[in-house]
Coordinates of C-alpha atoms and ligand atoms in Angstrom, one line a residue:
M67 CA 2.0 -17.2 -14.2
L68 CA -1.3 -16.3 -12.5
H69 CA -2.4 -18.4 -9.6
P70 CA -5.9 -18.4 -7.9
P71 CA -5.8 -15.2 -5.8
F72 CA -5.6 -15.1 -2.0
F73 CA -8.3 -12.3 -2.0
D74 CA -11.5 -13.4 -3.8
P75 CA -12.8 -10.6 -6.1
N76 CA -16.2 -12.4 -6.2
K77 CA -16.8 -11.9 -2.5
T78 CA -17.4 -8.7 -0.6
Y79 CA -14.8 -7.0 1.6
A80 CA -16.6 -8.3 4.7
E81 CA -16.7 -11.9 3.3
N82 CA -13.0 -11.7 2.5
W83 CA -12.2 -10.3 5.9
E84 CA -14.1 -13.1 7.7
Q85 CA -13.4 -16.1 5.4
G86 CA -10.0 -15.3 3.8
P87 CA -7.3 -15.6 2.9
F88 CA -7.9 -18.1 0.1
N89 CA -6.1 -20.5 -2.2
G90 CA -2.2 -20.4 -2.1
F91 CA -2.2 -18.5 1.2
T92 CA -3.9 -21.5 3.0
D93 CA -1.7 -24.4 1.9
G94 CA 0.1 -24.5 5.2
V95 CA 3.6 -24.3 3.6
V96 CA 5.9 -22.1 5.7
F97 CA 8.9 -20.5 3.9
P98 CA 11.9 -21.0 6.2
E99 CA 13.1 -17.6 7.2
T100 CA 16.7 -16.6 6.6
E101 CA 19.2 -14.6 8.8
P102 CA 18.4 -10.9 9.1
A103 CA 20.9 -9.4 6.6
Y104 CA 19.2 -6.1 5.7
E105 CA 18.1 -3.1 7.6
F106 CA 15.3 -0.6 7.2
L107 CA 14.6 2.3 9.4
G108 CA 16.5 0.7 12.3
Q109 CA 14.8 -2.7 11.9
K110 CA 16.6 -5.9 10.8
L111 CA 15.1 -7.6 7.8
S112 CA 15.7 -11.1 6.4
Y113 CA 14.9 -9.7 2.9
P114 CA 13.6 -6.4 1.5
I115 CA 10.3 -7.7 0.0
G116 CA 6.9 -6.9 1.3
I117 CA 3.2 -6.4 0.5
P118 CA 2.0 -2.8 0.7
A119 CA -1.2 -1.7 2.5
G120 CA -4.2 -3.2 0.8
P121 CA -4.6 -6.9 0.2
L122 CA -3.7 -7.9 3.7
L123 CA -7.1 -7.2 5.4
N124 CA -6.3 -8.5 8.9
G125 CA -3.9 -10.6 10.9
K126 CA -4.8 -13.9 9.2
Y127 CA -3.7 -12.4 5.9
V128 CA -0.6 -10.8 7.4
K129 CA 0.5 -14.1 9.0
A130 CA 0.0 -16.0 5.7
A131 CA 2.1 -13.4 3.9
L132 CA 4.9 -13.8 6.5
D133 CA 4.7 -17.6 6.1
K134 CA 5.2 -17.1 2.3
G135 CA 8.4 -15.1 2.7
F136 CA 7.0 -11.5 2.4
A137 CA 9.2 -10.2 5.2
V138 CA 7.6 -6.7 5.3
P139 CA 3.8 -7.1 5.2
V140 CA 1.7 -3.9 5.7
H141 CA -1.7 -4.3 7.3
K142 CA -4.4 -2.6 5.2
T143 CA -5.2 1.0 6.1
V144 CA -7.4 1.3 9.3
R145 CA -9.2 4.3 10.9
S146 CA -10.0 5.5 14.4
R147 CA -13.7 4.4 14.1
V148 CA -15.8 1.9 12.1
R149 CA -16.2 2.8 8.5
E150 CA -18.1 0.8 5.9
S151 CA -16.5 -0.4 2.7
N152 CA -17.4 0.8 -0.8
L153 CA -20.0 -1.5 -2.3
W154 CA -19.0 -4.7 -4.1
P155 CA -17.3 -5.1 -6.6
N156 CA -14.1 -3.8 -5.1
V157 CA -11.6 -5.5 -7.4
L158 CA -11.8 -6.0 -11.2
G159 CA -9.3 -6.8 -14.0
A160 CA -8.3 -3.8 -16.2
D161 CA -7.8 -4.1 -19.9
I162 CA -4.5 -2.2 -20.3
P163 CA -2.0 -3.8 -22.7
G164 CA 1.0 -1.7 -21.7
D165 CA 1.7 1.3 -19.6
L166 CA -1.1 3.4 -18.2
T167 CA 0.2 6.9 -19.0
L168 CA -1.2 9.9 -17.2
E169 CA -2.8 10.9 -20.5
M170 CA -4.5 7.5 -20.9
A171 CA -5.8 7.7 -17.4
Q172 CA -7.9 10.7 -18.5
K173 CA -10.0 8.4 -20.7
P174 CA -12.2 5.5 -19.7
I175 CA -10.5 2.2 -18.9
V176 CA -12.5 -1.0 -19.5
V177 CA -12.7 -3.3 -16.4
R178 CA -14.2 -6.7 -15.9
N179 CA -14.1 -9.7 -13.6
M180 CA -11.3 -11.3 -15.6
Y181 CA -7.6 -11.4 -15.0
H182 CA -4.8 -12.0 -17.4
E183 CA -1.1 -11.2 -17.9
P184 CA 0.3 -8.6 -17.9
L185 CA -1.8 -8.2 -14.8
S186 CA -3.5 -4.8 -14.1
I187 CA -6.6 -4.3 -11.9
T188 CA -8.6 -1.6 -10.3
N189 CA -9.4 -1.6 -6.6
S190 CA -11.9 0.5 -4.8
F191 CA -12.6 0.0 -1.0
G192 CA -12.6 3.6 0.4
N193 CA -10.4 2.5 3.3
P194 CA -13.0 0.7 5.4
S195 CA -12.2 0.0 9.0
Y196 CA -13.3 -2.2 11.9
D197 CA -13.3 -0.7 15.4
P198 CA -9.8 -0.1 16.9
S199 CA -10.7 -2.6 19.6
V200 CA -10.7 -5.2 16.9
W201 CA -7.7 -4.2 14.8
M202 CA -5.4 -3.3 17.8
K203 CA -5.8 -6.7 19.4
D204 CA -5.4 -8.4 16.0
L205 CA -2.3 -6.4 15.2
A206 CA -0.6 -7.1 18.6
D207 CA -1.3 -10.8 18.1
T208 CA 0.1 -10.7 14.5
I209 CA 3.3 -8.9 15.6
A210 CA 3.9 -11.5 18.2
Y211 CA 3.8 -14.1 15.4
A212 CA 6.5 -12.5 13.3
K213 CA 10.0 -14.1 13.4
P214 CA 13.3 -12.2 13.6
G215 CA 13.9 -10.4 10.3
Q216 CA 10.2 -9.9 9.7
L217 CA 8.6 -6.5 10.1
V218 CA 4.9 -6.1 10.4
M219 CA 3.8 -2.5 9.4
C220 CA 0.3 -1.0 9.5
S221 CA -1.2 1.9 7.6
F222 CA -3.6 4.5 9.1
E223 CA -5.8 7.2 7.6
G224 CA -7.1 10.1 9.6
T225 CA -10.8 11.0 9.1
K226 CA -12.8 14.2 9.3
W227 CA -15.6 12.6 11.2
D228 CA -19.0 14.5 11.4
G229 CA -18.6 17.6 13.5
F230 CA -14.8 17.5 13.5
S231 CA -12.9 20.8 13.3
S232 CA -9.6 21.0 11.3
E233 CA -7.8 20.6 14.6
D234 CA -9.8 17.4 15.5
Y235 CA -8.9 16.1 12.1
V236 CA -5.1 16.5 12.7
N237 CA -5.5 15.0 16.1
D238 CA -7.3 12.0 14.6
W239 CA -4.2 11.4 12.5
A240 CA -1.8 11.7 15.5
N241 CA -4.0 9.6 17.9
G242 CA -4.5 6.9 15.3
M243 CA -0.8 6.6 14.5
H244 CA -0.3 6.3 18.3
M245 CA -2.8 3.5 18.4
L246 CA -0.6 1.6 15.9
K247 CA 2.4 2.2 18.1
D248 CA 0.5 1.0 21.1
S249 CA -0.3 -2.2 19.2
G250 CA 3.4 -2.8 18.9
V251 CA 3.9 -1.6 15.3
K252 CA 7.6 -0.6 14.9
V253 CA 7.3 1.3 11.6
V254 CA 3.9 3.1 11.0
E255 CA 2.5 4.3 7.7
A256 CA 0.2 7.3 7.0
N257 CA -2.0 6.9 3.9
F258 CA -1.9 10.3 2.4
S259 CA -3.0 9.1 -1.1
C260 CA -6.3 7.1 -1.1
P261 CA -7.9 7.8 -4.5
N262 CA -11.2 6.0 -3.8
E263 CA -13.0 8.4 -1.5
G264 CA -14.1 11.0 -4.0
A265 CA -12.0 13.8 -2.5
A266 CA -11.2 16.6 -4.9
Q267 CA -7.5 16.4 -4.1
L268 CA -5.4 13.8 -2.4
L269 CA -3.9 15.0 0.9
C270 CA -0.3 14.2 -0.4
F271 CA -0.6 17.0 -3.0
D272 CA -1.3 19.6 -0.3
V273 CA 2.3 20.0 0.9
P274 CA 1.6 22.5 3.8
K275 CA -1.0 20.1 5.2
V276 CA 1.3 17.1 4.7
R277 CA 3.9 18.9 6.8
L278 CA 1.3 19.9 9.5
V279 CA -0.1 16.4 9.8
S280 CA 3.3 14.7 9.7
E281 CA 4.7 17.0 12.4
A282 CA 1.7 16.4 14.6
I283 CA 2.1 12.6 14.1
K284 CA 5.8 12.8 14.9
N285 CA 5.2 14.9 18.0
R286 CA 2.8 12.2 19.2
I287 CA 4.7 9.0 18.3
G288 CA 8.3 10.2 19.2
D289 CA 11.0 8.1 17.6
T290 CA 8.8 5.5 16.0
P291 CA 9.6 5.8 12.3
L292 CA 6.9 7.3 10.1
V293 CA 6.5 6.4 6.4
I294 CA 4.1 8.4 4.3
K295 CA 2.3 6.8 1.3
I296 CA 2.2 9.0 -1.7
A297 CA 0.8 9.1 -5.2
Y298 CA 2.7 9.8 -8.5
F299 CA 4.1 13.3 -8.5
D300 CA 5.5 15.3 -11.3
E301 CA 9.1 16.4 -11.2
E302 CA 8.7 19.8 -9.5
S303 CA 6.0 18.8 -7.1
L304 CA 8.0 15.9 -5.7
R305 CA 11.0 18.2 -5.2
V306 CA 8.8 20.6 -3.2
L307 CA 7.3 17.8 -1.1
V308 CA 10.7 16.2 -0.3
K309 CA 12.2 19.6 0.5
E310 CA 9.4 20.4 2.9
V311 CA 8.9 17.0 4.6
G312 CA 11.9 14.8 3.8
S313 CA 13.4 15.6 7.2
V314 CA 10.2 15.4 9.1
V315 CA 9.1 11.9 8.0
D316 CA 11.4 8.8 8.1
G317 CA 10.3 7.3 4.8
F318 CA 8.2 7.5 1.6
S319 CA 6.2 4.7 0.1
A320 CA 5.4 5.2 -3.6
I321 CA 3.3 4.8 -5.4
N322 CA -0.4 4.3 -4.6
T323 CA -2.7 3.6 -7.5
I324 CA -3.2 5.9 -10.5
P325 CA -6.9 7.0 -10.7
A326 CA -8.8 6.7 -14.0
P327 CA -12.5 6.5 -15.1
V328 CA -13.5 2.9 -15.1
V329 CA -16.3 1.5 -17.3
N330 CA -17.9 -1.8 -18.2
P331 CA -17.3 -3.2 -21.7
D332 CA -20.6 -1.4 -22.8
G333 CA -19.2 1.9 -21.6
S334 CA -21.4 2.3 -18.5
Q335 CA -20.0 3.2 -15.1
A336 CA -18.4 0.1 -13.7
L337 CA -18.5 0.7 -9.9
P338 CA -21.7 1.6 -8.1
G339 CA -21.8 5.0 -6.4
E340 CA -21.5 8.6 -7.5
H341 CA -18.0 9.0 -6.1
R342 CA -16.7 6.0 -7.9
V343 CA -16.6 7.2 -11.5
K344 CA -12.8 7.1 -11.1
S345 CA -11.0 4.3 -9.4
G346 CA -7.3 3.5 -8.6
I347 CA -5.4 1.4 -11.2
C348 CA -2.6 -0.8 -10.0
G349 CA -0.5 -3.7 -11.3
H350 CA 1.8 -3.9 -14.4
A351 CA 0.4 -0.8 -16.1
V352 CA 1.7 1.5 -13.3
K353 CA 5.2 0.0 -13.0
W354 CA 6.7 2.8 -15.0
A355 CA 5.3 5.3 -12.4
G356 CA 6.6 3.4 -9.4
L357 CA 10.0 3.1 -10.9
D358 CA 10.2 6.7 -11.9
M359 CA 9.2 7.9 -8.4
T360 CA 11.7 5.5 -6.8
R361 CA 14.5 6.9 -8.9
R362 CA 13.6 10.5 -8.2
L363 CA 13.2 9.9 -4.5
K364 CA 16.7 8.4 -4.4
K365 CA 18.1 11.3 -6.4
L366 CA 16.5 13.9 -4.2
R367 CA 17.6 12.2 -1.0
E368 CA 21.2 12.5 -2.3
E369 CA 20.8 16.0 -3.5
F370 CA 19.3 17.2 -0.2
G371 CA 21.5 15.1 2.0
M372 CA 18.5 13.5 3.6
K373 CA 18.2 10.0 5.2
Y374 CA 14.6 8.9 4.5
G375 CA 13.9 5.3 3.6
I376 CA 12.3 4.4 0.2
I377 CA 9.6 1.8 -0.3
G378 CA 9.1 1.2 -4.0
C379 CA 6.0 -0.4 -5.3
G380 CA 3.7 -0.4 -8.3
G381 CA 3.5 -3.2 -10.9
V382 CA 5.9 -5.8 -9.4
T383 CA 4.5 -9.0 -10.7
I384 CA 7.6 -11.0 -11.7
P385 CA 11.0 -11.4 -10.0
E386 CA 12.7 -9.1 -12.6
D387 CA 10.4 -6.3 -11.6
F388 CA 11.8 -6.6 -8.0
K389 CA 15.3 -6.2 -9.3
E390 CA 14.4 -3.2 -11.4
F391 CA 13.0 -1.5 -8.2
R392 CA 16.1 -2.4 -6.2
D393 CA 18.3 -1.0 -8.9
A394 CA 16.2 2.2 -9.0
G395 CA 16.9 2.7 -5.3
A396 CA 14.1 1.1 -3.3
D397 CA 15.3 0.1 0.2
V398 CA 12.3 -2.2 0.4
V399 CA 10.2 -3.4 -2.6
M400 CA 6.5 -4.2 -2.3
T401 CA 3.9 -5.9 -4.4
A402 CA 0.2 -5.9 -4.0
T403 CA -1.5 -7.0 -7.3
G404 CA 1.4 -9.3 -8.2
A405 CA 1.3 -11.0 -4.8
M406 CA -2.5 -11.4 -4.8
W407 CA -2.3 -13.6 -8.0
N408 CA 1.0 -15.2 -7.0
P409 CA 1.4 -16.3 -3.4
H410 CA 4.9 -17.7 -4.3
L411 CA 6.2 -14.4 -5.6
A412 CA 8.4 -13.7 -2.6
Q413 CA 9.9 -17.1 -2.7
E414 CA 10.6 -16.8 -6.4
I415 CA 12.3 -13.5 -5.9
R416 CA 14.3 -14.7 -3.0
T417 CA 15.5 -17.8 -4.9
K418 CA 16.4 -15.8 -8.0
Y419 CA 18.2 -13.0 -6.2
P420 CA 19.6 -14.4 -2.9
D421 CA 21.6 -11.2 -2.6
A422 CA 19.1 -8.4 -3.3
Ligands
LIG644 C1 -6.8 -4.9 -3.2 C2 -6.0 -3.6 -2.9 C3 -6.3 -2.8 -1.8 C4 -5.5 -1.6 -1.5 N1 -5.8 -0.9 -0.4 C5 -4.9 0.1 0.0 C6 -5.0 0.6 1.3 O1 -5.8 0.3 2.1 N2 -4.1 1.6 1.6 C7 -3.1 2.0 0.7 O2 -2.3 2.9 1.1 N3 -3.0 1.5 -0.5 C8 -3.9 0.5 -0.9 N4 -3.7 -0.1 -2.1 C9 -2.6 0.3 -3.0 C10 -1.3 -0.5 -2.9 O3 -0.8 -0.4 -1.6 C11 -0.3 -0.1 -3.9 O4 0.2 1.2 -3.6 C12 -0.8 -0.2 -5.3 O5 -1.7 -1.3 -5.5 C13 0.4 -0.3 -6.3 O6 1.0 -1.5 -6.2 P1 0.8 -2.8 -7.1 O7 0.9 -2.4 -8.5 O8 1.8 -3.8 -6.6 O9 -0.6 -3.3 -6.8 C14 -4.5 -1.3 -2.4 C15 -4.2 -2.1 -3.5 C16 -4.9 -3.2 -3.8 C17 -4.5 -4.1 -4.9

């Protein structure tokens, strides 16, 4: 059942950042934490459920997620300098009755400010960021709020700022991830798969660069576990990626959204801005892709004798979806769209599957 969302699609990113979270995330009810009975990348967890980088814009959102039983909340992707958000609207409901296949994602998807089950949406922010002086303090404060068994993660994206050389760009990644570590983040995430910036190709598909950047980050952050967030890969490309970086990084988080052209019901471009013809689709319609990637990541881990952790996400909107991801091999399962429209989802999952 859809509840009023904790992120308000009618408001801008800045308004949500300043005024949110909303609705069920503000009822003051705190889910009693359970004993840490699980482990992920050396951290004890009360339960393997979280919210991936995105809907949790700042510490207020992350704390609310912790209170609602999402034991592994990931703070939305930040950068090393201030970056404006894409223009409003940033979230719209997507008219997709079943799965969004890769073939379907070539053709326009109708989006509008309406949300119904099965819930799929598009989101397009372009990874905005406040200044590190703001998010570092906020993160440290939020981490201090977490109880035993709760793990606050944060996502970072390196930027080729004006005048930057390729080397500066790699250093931006490494320095930024170190800023997360300095803020007290115990497991950091690198966003190699943002589809909403208009780049010709996602970083995650450039395997030599993924390796270069991942090694630079690891050299800088030492033994702090590094998770990389990736998009949907075909069979062979995933094998190549895992072979090349599966022993460099400590975990994979899959999937990010699936990009598709998004249009208004009259066929016109839905989101303002030349680079926003396409936008990432998430929610129920991409569940097949998240499950498929989770299964293959698990199989490849066994085949290559590797040890990386697997965060599975994409389309988890009801408790049974969580179970499917656990059965597919996810060490931790995350839900963005589903959690936004159901603040009680973690509690429902934890009640239905006390032993995940
Ligand atoms: C509102 C919103 C904002 C998002 N922003 C980010 C982000 O900043 N960084 C990131 O790596 N993924 C971002 N994502 C993608 C999610 O982390 C996730 O990979 C994707 O939504 C699929 O999960 P879902 O079907 O549960 O929503 C965002 C998703 C949503 C819904």
